[in-house]
Tab-separated table of C-alpha atoms and ligand atoms in Angstrom:
chain	number	residue	atom	x	y	z
K	1	MET	CA	0.763	12.778	33.676
K	2	SER	CA	2.420	10.069	35.803
K	3	GLN	CA	2.907	6.608	34.280
K	4	THR	CA	0.225	4.976	36.248
K	5	ASP	CA	-2.365	7.269	34.592
K	6	THR	CA	-2.042	5.415	31.254
K	7	ALA	CA	-4.582	2.617	30.894
K	8	LEU	CA	-2.343	0.273	28.879
K	9	GLU	CA	0.314	-2.066	30.440
K	10	LEU	CA	2.288	-1.748	27.257
K	11	PRO	CA	5.330	-3.863	28.361
K	12	ALA	CA	3.054	-6.744	29.191
K	13	MET	CA	1.048	-6.572	25.876
K	14	ARG	CA	2.067	-9.542	23.761
K	15	VAL	CA	0.401	-12.228	21.797
K	16	SER	CA	1.916	-15.656	20.979
K	17	TYR	CA	1.772	-16.224	17.292
K	18	GLU	CA	0.505	-19.687	16.511
K	19	GLU	CA	-1.886	-19.317	13.584
K	20	GLY	CA	0.093	-20.549	10.720
K	21	VAL	CA	3.342	-21.782	9.170
K	22	LEU	CA	5.064	-20.578	5.992
K	23	ASP	CA	7.903	-22.681	4.549
K	24	GLU	CA	9.707	-23.734	1.463
K	25	GLY	CA	6.944	-26.403	0.782
K	26	SER	CA	3.942	-24.126	1.300
K	27	LEU	CA	5.242	-20.992	-0.536
K	28	GLU	CA	3.701	-20.273	-3.869
K	29	ARG	CA	6.000	-20.449	-7.019
K	30	THR	CA	6.220	-16.641	-7.459
K	31	TRP	CA	5.678	-13.479	-5.261
K	32	VAL	CA	2.690	-12.589	-7.286
K	33	GLU	CA	0.915	-15.692	-6.540
K	34	GLN	CA	1.899	-15.799	-2.945
K	35	LEU	CA	0.781	-12.133	-2.472
K	36	GLN	CA	-2.597	-12.818	-4.297
K	37	HIS	CA	-3.045	-15.969	-2.059
K	38	TRP	CA	-2.578	-14.018	1.173
K	39	LEU	CA	-4.793	-11.163	-0.101
K	40	ASP	CA	-7.466	-13.617	-0.870
K	41	ALA	CA	-7.057	-15.244	2.530
K	42	ALA	CA	-7.249	-11.901	4.357
K	43	SER	CA	-10.467	-10.964	2.283
K	44	ARG	CA	-12.046	-14.256	2.959
K	45	ALA	CA	-11.307	-13.896	6.634
K	46	SER	CA	-13.237	-10.519	6.380
K	47	LEU	CA	-10.196	-8.536	7.577
K	48	PRO	CA	-10.881	-4.782	7.426
K	49	GLU	CA	-9.199	-3.193	4.396
K	50	PRO	CA	-7.342	-6.235	3.417
K	51	ASN	CA	-5.843	-4.318	0.405
K	52	ALA	CA	-4.535	-1.605	2.718
K	53	MET	CA	-0.823	-1.208	2.717
K	54	VAL	CA	1.627	1.144	4.470
K	55	LEU	CA	3.577	3.033	2.074
K	56	ALA	CA	7.005	4.244	3.021
K	57	THR	CA	8.811	6.933	0.915
K	58	ALA	CA	11.900	9.186	1.706
K	59	ASP	CA	12.506	12.704	0.728
K	60	PRO	CA	16.063	13.646	-1.081
K	61	GLU	CA	17.673	14.012	2.378
K	62	GLY	CA	16.547	10.507	3.375
K	63	ARG	CA	13.920	11.561	5.867
K	64	PRO	CA	11.310	8.722	5.770
K	65	SER	CA	7.375	9.174	5.856
K	66	SER	CA	4.713	6.365	5.817
K	67	ARG	CA	1.035	6.338	5.447
K	68	THR	CA	-1.657	3.878	4.381
K	69	VAL	CA	-2.842	3.516	0.812
K	70	LEU	CA	-5.019	0.955	-0.848
K	71	CYS	CA	-3.544	-1.391	-3.313
K	72	LYS	CA	-5.526	-1.440	-6.500
K	73	GLY	CA	-3.624	-3.946	-8.659
K	74	ILE	CA	-1.081	-6.777	-8.535
K	75	ASP	CA	0.434	-8.412	-11.483
K	76	ASP	CA	3.991	-9.558	-12.333
K	77	ARG	CA	5.006	-5.914	-13.147
K	78	GLY	CA	4.239	-4.777	-9.497
K	79	VAL	CA	1.800	-3.374	-6.941
K	80	VAL	CA	-0.379	-0.416	-7.986
K	81	PHE	CA	-2.050	2.415	-5.789
K	82	TYR	CA	-3.611	5.724	-6.666
K	83	THR	CA	-3.024	9.104	-5.262
K	84	ASN	CA	-2.472	12.788	-6.036
K	85	TYR	CA	0.731	13.398	-8.098
K	86	THR	CA	1.342	16.670	-6.139
K	87	SER	CA	1.133	15.083	-2.649
K	88	SER	CA	4.179	14.588	-0.322
K	89	LYS	CA	4.355	11.054	-1.041
K	90	SER	CA	4.533	11.699	-4.707
K	91	HIS	CA	7.146	14.461	-4.386
K	92	ASP	CA	9.175	11.861	-2.487
K	93	LEU	CA	8.645	9.281	-5.199
K	94	ILE	CA	9.407	11.655	-8.000
K	95	ALA	CA	12.737	12.520	-6.201
K	96	THR	CA	14.069	9.074	-5.239
K	97	ARG	CA	11.905	6.646	-7.431
K	98	PHE	CA	11.977	4.276	-4.573
K	99	ALA	CA	9.322	2.884	-2.060
K	100	SER	CA	8.309	0.156	0.233
K	101	ALA	CA	4.910	-1.104	1.131
K	102	THR	CA	3.701	-3.408	3.832
K	103	PHE	CA	0.407	-5.293	4.203
K	104	PRO	CA	-0.356	-5.540	7.907
K	105	TRP	CA	-2.498	-8.452	8.276
K	106	PHE	CA	-2.409	-8.572	12.071
K	107	ALA	CA	-5.358	-10.812	12.617
K	108	MET	CA	-3.691	-13.478	10.573
K	109	GLN	CA	-0.355	-12.907	12.217
K	110	ARG	CA	1.083	-11.967	8.802
K	111	GLN	CA	2.697	-9.298	6.848
K	112	ALA	CA	3.963	-8.798	3.265
K	113	HIS	CA	6.644	-6.428	2.496
K	114	VAL	CA	7.501	-5.052	-1.110
K	115	ARG	CA	10.319	-3.001	-1.844
K	116	GLY	CA	11.228	-1.565	-5.393
K	117	VAL	CA	11.524	1.152	-7.882
K	118	VAL	CA	8.364	3.123	-8.778
K	119	GLU	CA	6.926	4.301	-11.975
K	120	LYS	CA	3.572	6.062	-12.932
K	121	VAL	CA	1.114	3.745	-14.348
K	122	SER	CA	-0.053	4.532	-17.841
K	123	GLN	CA	-2.870	7.100	-18.471
K	124	GLN	CA	-5.027	4.384	-19.999
K	125	GLU	CA	-4.690	2.311	-16.770
K	126	THR	CA	-5.367	5.255	-14.531
K	127	ALA	CA	-8.296	6.180	-16.604
K	128	ALA	CA	-9.905	2.573	-16.452
K	129	TYR	CA	-9.463	2.714	-12.648
K	130	TRP	CA	-10.788	6.271	-12.433
K	131	ALA	CA	-13.953	5.240	-14.219
K	132	SER	CA	-14.651	2.662	-11.632
K	133	ARG	CA	-14.395	5.106	-8.842
K	134	PRO	CA	-17.738	6.621	-7.281
K	135	ARG	CA	-18.603	10.141	-8.491
K	136	GLY	CA	-18.165	11.555	-5.040
K	137	SER	CA	-14.625	10.104	-4.947
K	138	GLN	CA	-13.954	11.595	-8.298
K	139	LEU	CA	-15.013	15.067	-7.096
K	140	GLY	CA	-13.005	14.753	-3.921
K	141	ALA	CA	-9.883	14.026	-6.043
K	142	TRP	CA	-10.533	17.214	-7.992
K	143	ALA	CA	-11.357	19.359	-4.928
K	144	SER	CA	-8.439	18.315	-2.590
K	145	PRO	CA	-4.958	19.742	-2.893
K	146	GLN	CA	-3.605	16.725	-1.001
K	147	SER	CA	-0.850	17.399	1.476
K	148	ARG	CA	-1.232	21.043	1.440
K	149	ALA	CA	-2.302	23.274	4.553
K	150	VAL	CA	-5.898	24.456	4.210
K	151	ALA	CA	-7.430	27.311	6.258
K	152	GLY	CA	-10.125	25.066	7.652
K	153	ARG	CA	-12.759	22.485	6.890
K	154	SER	CA	-15.050	25.094	5.204
K	155	THR	CA	-12.211	25.697	2.661
K	156	LEU	CA	-12.420	22.092	1.518
K	157	GLU	CA	-16.282	22.059	1.662
K	158	SER	CA	-16.349	25.205	-0.780
K	159	ALA	CA	-13.721	23.663	-3.043
K	160	LEU	CA	-16.051	20.592	-3.267
K	161	ALA	CA	-18.897	22.621	-3.830
K	162	ASN	CA	-17.243	24.606	-6.580
K	163	ILE	CA	-16.133	21.421	-8.267
K	164	ASN	CA	-19.702	20.071	-8.035
K	165	ARG	CA	-21.025	23.133	-9.899
K	166	GLN	CA	-18.172	22.978	-12.414
K	167	PHE	CA	-19.064	19.305	-13.281
K	168	ALA	CA	-22.787	19.624	-12.661
K	169	ASP	CA	-23.628	18.902	-16.389
K	170	THR	CA	-20.845	16.398	-17.018
K	171	GLU	CA	-21.692	12.919	-16.960
K	172	ARG	CA	-18.171	11.448	-17.188
K	173	ILE	CA	-15.858	13.301	-15.021
K	174	PRO	CA	-12.363	13.580	-16.415
K	175	VAL	CA	-9.185	12.329	-14.650
K	176	PRO	CA	-7.540	15.322	-12.851
K	177	PRO	CA	-4.005	16.019	-14.429
K	178	HIS	CA	-2.742	15.677	-10.856
K	179	TRP	CA	-3.955	12.353	-10.144
K	180	GLY	CA	-3.074	8.817	-11.218
K	181	GLY	CA	-1.386	5.472	-10.133
K	182	TRP	CA	2.178	4.597	-8.972
K	183	ARG	CA	3.454	1.026	-9.582
K	184	ILE	CA	6.090	-0.288	-7.229
K	185	ARG	CA	8.222	-2.823	-9.267
K	186	PRO	CA	9.520	-4.999	-6.683
K	187	GLN	CA	12.987	-5.970	-6.050
K	188	THR	CA	12.262	-7.815	-2.897
K	189	VAL	CA	8.907	-9.298	-1.570
K	190	GLU	CA	8.940	-10.694	1.972
K	191	PHE	CA	6.232	-12.873	3.411
K	192	TRP	CA	6.200	-13.062	7.301
K	193	GLN	CA	4.303	-15.438	9.243
K	194	GLY	CA	4.314	-15.136	13.112
K	195	ARG	CA	5.342	-18.266	14.867
K	196	ARG	CA	5.791	-19.406	18.643
K	197	ASP	CA	8.604	-17.875	20.632
K	198	ARG	CA	9.272	-15.204	18.130
K	199	MET	CA	10.916	-17.669	15.727
K	200	HIS	CA	8.741	-16.479	12.883
K	201	ASP	CA	8.834	-17.465	9.294
K	202	ARG	CA	10.403	-14.996	6.834
K	203	MET	CA	10.418	-16.065	3.099
K	204	VAL	CA	11.848	-13.518	0.728
K	205	PHE	CA	11.683	-13.531	-3.165
K	206	ALA	CA	14.616	-11.354	-4.295
K	207	LEU	CA	15.194	-10.370	-7.777
K	208	THR	CA	18.860	-11.073	-8.834
K	209	GLY	CA	19.531	-10.049	-12.438
K	210	ASP	CA	16.513	-11.409	-14.297
K	211	ASP	CA	15.784	-14.260	-11.952
K	212	TRP	CA	13.673	-14.474	-8.785
K	213	ARG	CA	15.421	-16.382	-5.821
K	214	VAL	CA	13.837	-17.361	-2.581
K	215	ARG	CA	15.561	-17.357	0.607
K	216	ARG	CA	14.625	-17.642	4.378
K	217	LEU	CA	15.564	-14.802	6.787
K	218	ALA	CA	16.183	-15.216	10.395
K	219	PRO	CA	13.260	-13.635	12.436
P	1	FMN	C1	-7.369	2.764	5.087
P	1	FMN	C2	-6.613	3.946	4.290
P	1	FMN	C3	-6.597	3.920	3.049
P	1	FMN	C4	-5.987	4.998	2.321
P	1	FMN	N1	-5.965	4.930	0.994
P	1	FMN	C5	-5.381	6.021	0.187
P	1	FMN	C6	-5.124	5.771	-1.063
P	1	FMN	O1	-5.309	4.712	-1.802
P	1	FMN	N2	-4.497	7.018	-1.888
P	1	FMN	C7	-4.091	7.942	-1.101
P	1	FMN	O2	-3.543	8.894	-1.824
P	1	FMN	N3	-4.454	8.059	0.284
P	1	FMN	C8	-4.999	7.061	0.895
P	1	FMN	N4	-5.056	7.292	2.321
P	1	FMN	C9	-4.700	8.632	2.815
P	1	FMN	C10	-3.198	8.555	3.151
P	1	FMN	O3	-2.813	7.632	4.252
P	1	FMN	C11	-2.555	9.943	3.397
P	1	FMN	O4	-3.135	10.638	4.469
P	1	FMN	C12	-2.566	10.749	2.141
P	1	FMN	O5	-2.385	10.012	0.851
P	1	FMN	C13	-1.636	11.925	2.124
P	1	FMN	O6	-0.323	11.429	2.271
P	1	FMN	P1	0.946	12.230	2.065
P	1	FMN	O7	0.616	13.610	2.535
P	1	FMN	O8	2.110	11.568	2.835
P	1	FMN	O9	1.135	12.209	0.533
P	1	FMN	C14	-5.607	6.246	3.003
P	1	FMN	C15	-5.758	6.246	4.318
P	1	FMN	C16	-6.202	5.131	5.141
P	1	FMN	C17	-6.186	5.075	6.474
């Protein structure tokens, strides 16, 4: 295919970012408050999946992978998501104990970027969240060997049908042993607001010893 066959003029695609300002005066006191504030704003603006974040991990050889997950909790301990503990991402996390996650709020010309060490959330916390999931999602978590190759769609459908039968008389489906939450305990949290002429605002909360310090980065 020659280059003219592509519909998009990629080099010409650009937006001038003029929606907002983030400065030392408007930044919240803590990274938690700032992240909650921007999540609330993204939700109020009806952005699709405002709590979606792109999770980056690396394998023991340092080869990176990224994928989207849903943030299901934020407090001053960190940022929580749920997944399969035998998935590729969990293998990476078990091996390296380090992750980063980026919330891409393009419509608001914003992103937030969290980096830190990971830990599994407690079984009680996982159980509380599990109980809030629809039954169909619970059954899916039992049926899917996430990240593993499967022969075809029908293999998945029959795995789901088997699980459905297995739990047909069970009102409360238990948490699968291979499923639960990870918490990223941030060491840095960066808030990025797009500005005119690519002179964006980048404010970073960085953990230094026991103290959080704020600094501005060049765009
Ligand atoms: C909007 C969106 C939300 C997602 N949320 C989750 C999630 O919360 N947990 C999860 O395990 N996978 C989620 N996924 C699927 C992951 O992106 C990924 O395909 C899956 O977790 C397997 O990743 P891995 O093989 O790198 O471990 C989501 C995908 C999208 C597009």
